[in-house]
Structures are given as structure tokens and as C-alpha cells.
GROMACS .gro file of C-alpha atoms in nm:
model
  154
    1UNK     CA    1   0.683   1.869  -1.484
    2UNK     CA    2   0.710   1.589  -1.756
    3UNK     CA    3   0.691   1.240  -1.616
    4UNK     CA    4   0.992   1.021  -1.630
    5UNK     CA    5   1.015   0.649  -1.593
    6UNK     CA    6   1.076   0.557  -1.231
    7UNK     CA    7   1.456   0.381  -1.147
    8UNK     CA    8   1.247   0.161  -0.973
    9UNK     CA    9   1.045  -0.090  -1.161
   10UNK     CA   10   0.814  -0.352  -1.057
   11UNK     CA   11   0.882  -0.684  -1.247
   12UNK     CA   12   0.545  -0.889  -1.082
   13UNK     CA   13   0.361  -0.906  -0.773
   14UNK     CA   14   0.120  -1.140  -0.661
   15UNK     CA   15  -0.144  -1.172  -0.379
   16UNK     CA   16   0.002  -1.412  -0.125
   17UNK     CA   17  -0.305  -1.391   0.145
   18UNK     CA   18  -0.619  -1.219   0.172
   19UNK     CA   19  -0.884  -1.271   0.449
   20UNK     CA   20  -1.193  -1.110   0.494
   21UNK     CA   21  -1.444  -1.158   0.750
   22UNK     CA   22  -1.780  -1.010   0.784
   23UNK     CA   23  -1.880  -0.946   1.154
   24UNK     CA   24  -2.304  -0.930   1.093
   25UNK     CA   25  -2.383  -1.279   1.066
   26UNK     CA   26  -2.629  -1.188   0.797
   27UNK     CA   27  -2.939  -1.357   1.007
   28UNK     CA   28  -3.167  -1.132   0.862
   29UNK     CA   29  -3.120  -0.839   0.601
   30UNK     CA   30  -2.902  -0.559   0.772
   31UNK     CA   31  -2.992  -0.230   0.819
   32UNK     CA   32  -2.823   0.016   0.559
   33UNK     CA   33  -2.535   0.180   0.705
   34UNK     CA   34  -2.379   0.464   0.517
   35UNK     CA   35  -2.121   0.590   0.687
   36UNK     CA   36  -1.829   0.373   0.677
   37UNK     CA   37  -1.558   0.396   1.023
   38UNK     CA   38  -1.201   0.528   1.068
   39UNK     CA   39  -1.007   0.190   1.043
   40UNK     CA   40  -0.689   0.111   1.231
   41UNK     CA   41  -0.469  -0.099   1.041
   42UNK     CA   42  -0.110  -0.242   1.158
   43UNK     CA   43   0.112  -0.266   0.868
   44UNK     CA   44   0.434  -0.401   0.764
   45UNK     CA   45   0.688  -0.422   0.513
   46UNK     CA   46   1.003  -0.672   0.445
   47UNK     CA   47   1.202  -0.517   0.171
   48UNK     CA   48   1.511  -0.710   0.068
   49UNK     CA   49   1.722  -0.702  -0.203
   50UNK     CA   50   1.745  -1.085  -0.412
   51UNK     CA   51   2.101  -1.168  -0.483
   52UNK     CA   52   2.436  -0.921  -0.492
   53UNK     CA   53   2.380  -0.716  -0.713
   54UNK     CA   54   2.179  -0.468  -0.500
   55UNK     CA   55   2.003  -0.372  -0.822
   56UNK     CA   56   1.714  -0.653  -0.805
   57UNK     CA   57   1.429  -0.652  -0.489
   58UNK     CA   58   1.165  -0.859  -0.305
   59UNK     CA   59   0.875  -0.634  -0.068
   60UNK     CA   60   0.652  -0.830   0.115
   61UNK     CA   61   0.383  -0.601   0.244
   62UNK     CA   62   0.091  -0.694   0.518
   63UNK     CA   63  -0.211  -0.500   0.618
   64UNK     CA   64  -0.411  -0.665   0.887
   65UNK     CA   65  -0.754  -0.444   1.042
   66UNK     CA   66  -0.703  -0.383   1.409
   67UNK     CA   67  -1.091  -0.299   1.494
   68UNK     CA   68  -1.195  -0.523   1.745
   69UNK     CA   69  -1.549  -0.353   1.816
   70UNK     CA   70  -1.815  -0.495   1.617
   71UNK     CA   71  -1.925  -0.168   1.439
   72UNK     CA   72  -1.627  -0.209   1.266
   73UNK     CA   73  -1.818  -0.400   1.020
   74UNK     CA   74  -1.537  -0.671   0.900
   75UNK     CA   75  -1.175  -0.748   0.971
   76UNK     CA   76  -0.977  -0.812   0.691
   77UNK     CA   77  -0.530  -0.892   0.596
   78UNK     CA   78  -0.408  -0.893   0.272
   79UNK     CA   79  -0.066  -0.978   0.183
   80UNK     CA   80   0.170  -0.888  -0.126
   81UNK     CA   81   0.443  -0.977  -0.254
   82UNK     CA   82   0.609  -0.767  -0.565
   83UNK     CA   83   0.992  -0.790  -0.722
   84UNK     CA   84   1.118  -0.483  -0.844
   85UNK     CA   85   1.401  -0.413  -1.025
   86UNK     CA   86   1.647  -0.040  -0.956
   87UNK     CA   87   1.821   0.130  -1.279
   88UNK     CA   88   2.210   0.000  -1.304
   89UNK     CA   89   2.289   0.406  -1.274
   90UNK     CA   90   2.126   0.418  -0.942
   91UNK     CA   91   2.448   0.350  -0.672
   92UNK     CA   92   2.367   0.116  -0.393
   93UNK     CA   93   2.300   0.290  -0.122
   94UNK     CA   94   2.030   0.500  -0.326
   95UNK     CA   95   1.905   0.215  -0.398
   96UNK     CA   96   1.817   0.073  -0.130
   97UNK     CA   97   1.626   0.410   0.008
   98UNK     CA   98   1.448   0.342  -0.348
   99UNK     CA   99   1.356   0.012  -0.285
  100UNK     CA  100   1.240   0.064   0.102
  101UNK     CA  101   1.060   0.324   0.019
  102UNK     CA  102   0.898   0.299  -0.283
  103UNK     CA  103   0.859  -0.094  -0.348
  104UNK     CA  104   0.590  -0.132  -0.034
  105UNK     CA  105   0.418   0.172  -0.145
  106UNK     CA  106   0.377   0.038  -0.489
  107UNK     CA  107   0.217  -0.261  -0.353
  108UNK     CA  108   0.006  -0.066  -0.113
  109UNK     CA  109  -0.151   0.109  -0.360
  110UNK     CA  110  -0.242  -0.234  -0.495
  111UNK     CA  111  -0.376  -0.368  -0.229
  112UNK     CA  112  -0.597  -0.049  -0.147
  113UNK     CA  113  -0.812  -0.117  -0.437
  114UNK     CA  114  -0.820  -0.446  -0.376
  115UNK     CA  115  -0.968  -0.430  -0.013
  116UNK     CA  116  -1.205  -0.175  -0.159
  117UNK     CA  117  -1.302  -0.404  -0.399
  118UNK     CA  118  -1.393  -0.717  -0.169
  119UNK     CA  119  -1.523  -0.478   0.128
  120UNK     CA  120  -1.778  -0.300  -0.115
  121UNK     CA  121  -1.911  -0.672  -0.226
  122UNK     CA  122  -2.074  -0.622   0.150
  123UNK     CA  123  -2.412  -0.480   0.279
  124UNK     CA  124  -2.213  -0.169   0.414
  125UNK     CA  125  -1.961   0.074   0.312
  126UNK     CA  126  -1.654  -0.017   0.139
  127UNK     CA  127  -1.302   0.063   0.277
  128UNK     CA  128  -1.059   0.310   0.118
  129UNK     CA  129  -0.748   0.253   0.288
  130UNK     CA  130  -0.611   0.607   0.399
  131UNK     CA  131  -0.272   0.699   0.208
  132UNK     CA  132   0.030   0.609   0.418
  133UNK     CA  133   0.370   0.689   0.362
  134UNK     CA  134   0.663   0.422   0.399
  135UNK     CA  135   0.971   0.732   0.438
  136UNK     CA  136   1.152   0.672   0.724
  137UNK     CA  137   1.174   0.983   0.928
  138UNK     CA  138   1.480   1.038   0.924
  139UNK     CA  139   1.482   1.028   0.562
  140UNK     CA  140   1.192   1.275   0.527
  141UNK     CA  141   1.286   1.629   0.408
  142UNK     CA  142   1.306   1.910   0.687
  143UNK     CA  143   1.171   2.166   0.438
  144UNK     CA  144   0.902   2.116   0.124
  145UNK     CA  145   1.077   2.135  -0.193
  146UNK     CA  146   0.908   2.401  -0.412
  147UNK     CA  147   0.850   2.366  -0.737
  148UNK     CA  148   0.875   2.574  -1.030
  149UNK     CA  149   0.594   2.628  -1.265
  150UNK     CA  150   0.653   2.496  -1.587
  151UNK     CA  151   0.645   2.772  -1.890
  152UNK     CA  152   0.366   2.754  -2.073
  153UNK     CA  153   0.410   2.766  -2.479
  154UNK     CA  154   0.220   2.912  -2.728
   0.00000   0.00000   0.00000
């Protein structure tokens, strides 16, 4: 299938808060650890649209760790904020399932490289952020859509 420009376009984002603490106190050298640990995260999203027209949006999205045992090996919360902007031939209420869906997701994929980024710069293994999906349930599809393979040329 031939990729199309999303309705949904992000304008900027920036990184509002980041905090990262390292739980060895680094005393001594640490032992190498190479298996990183399942991390729980709590996240949230504020998605509102900026002004009437319904067609321009704001996401704020937080990720704070939620690993309180110490071989977790660092706590971390990172906060983004992105506008986005929705095609005029998008109708409203599309829109907003477009912008509460897709806007935090945008900046989540942001942020996962940037927590891999400043966990890595540690003595143990970085953290990839598991994907996460920000469809409501009850706008999830009941059945997988199937798709068609595309004809090949010659």
C-alpha cells in the first residue's frame, strides 16, 4: 500500500521535563548487568484542541517509571508537549478520534528514543519503552481489517 500523508500533522513539540535518576550510587565500578527488566510505566495523555476551529491541537504526554525495587536500575519521567494540526476535510468529530489517538502516540514514539538514549548513557542496559497503544477500547475494531496484496508490475 502506497503511503499517504497523514490528516494529522505535527507542527512542533518540545521536551517540557525529563528526570532521570540512577539508583547504584556508583561507589565503586558496578558489576555488568546485561539483562535489562520489564518496566512498569504509568502514562498519560491531555489532548485538547487550541481554539474553535477543532482543526488545530495541543497533547501533553507523561511517562513516569513505577519500579520501586532497586534492581530496577533507575527511575525516570519525561514529558512532551507537541501541536498538531488535522486536514480542513477531516469533520470534527473525526477529528478529534485523530487527534486523541494519534497526537500522544506521535510523541510517544519521541520520547521512546529519547529515554533510550539517556538510560543507555548508564553502566547497565538501556530502556526500550514497549509499544503502547492510545485507542480507546471502545474505538478499537472488533475484527482485523485484512488487507489486500498489492499487484505486483512487471
Amino acid at each position: 500500500m502506497p503511503a499517504t500523508l497523514s490528516r494529522l500533522q505535527l507542527k512542533r513539540y518540545f521536551l517540557k521535563e525529563l528526570s532521570y535518576f540512577l539508583k547504584d550510587s556508583l561507589e565503586k565500578e558496578p558489576s555488568a548487568k546485561d539483562h535489562a527488566k520489564t518496566i512498569d510505566l504509568e502514562i498519560g495523555d491531555m489532548t485538547t484542541p487550541v481554539g474553535r476551529s477543532g482543526r488545530e491541537w495541543r497533547c501533553e504526554l507523561t511517562i513516569k517509571s513505577t519500579n520501586p525495587e532497586p534492581e530496577h536500575f533507575y527511575d525516570f519521567r519525561i514529558v512532551m508537549v507537541g501541536f498538531f494540526s488535522i486536514h480542513e476535510s477531516v469533520d470534527t468529530k473525526t477529528a478529534k478520534i485523530i487527534a486523541e489517538t494519534n497526537a500522544p502516540a506521535i510523541l510517544y514514539s519521541t520520547s521512546r528514543e529519547i529515554v533510550a538514549t539517556v538510560t543507555r548513557r548508564s553502566p547497565y542496559p538501556g530502556t526500550l519503552l514497549p509499544a503502547v497503544t492510545f485507542l480507546r477500547e471502545s474505538e478499537e475494531p472488533k475484527q482485523p481489517s485484512k488487507r489486500q496484496p498489492t499487484p505486483k508490475t512487471r
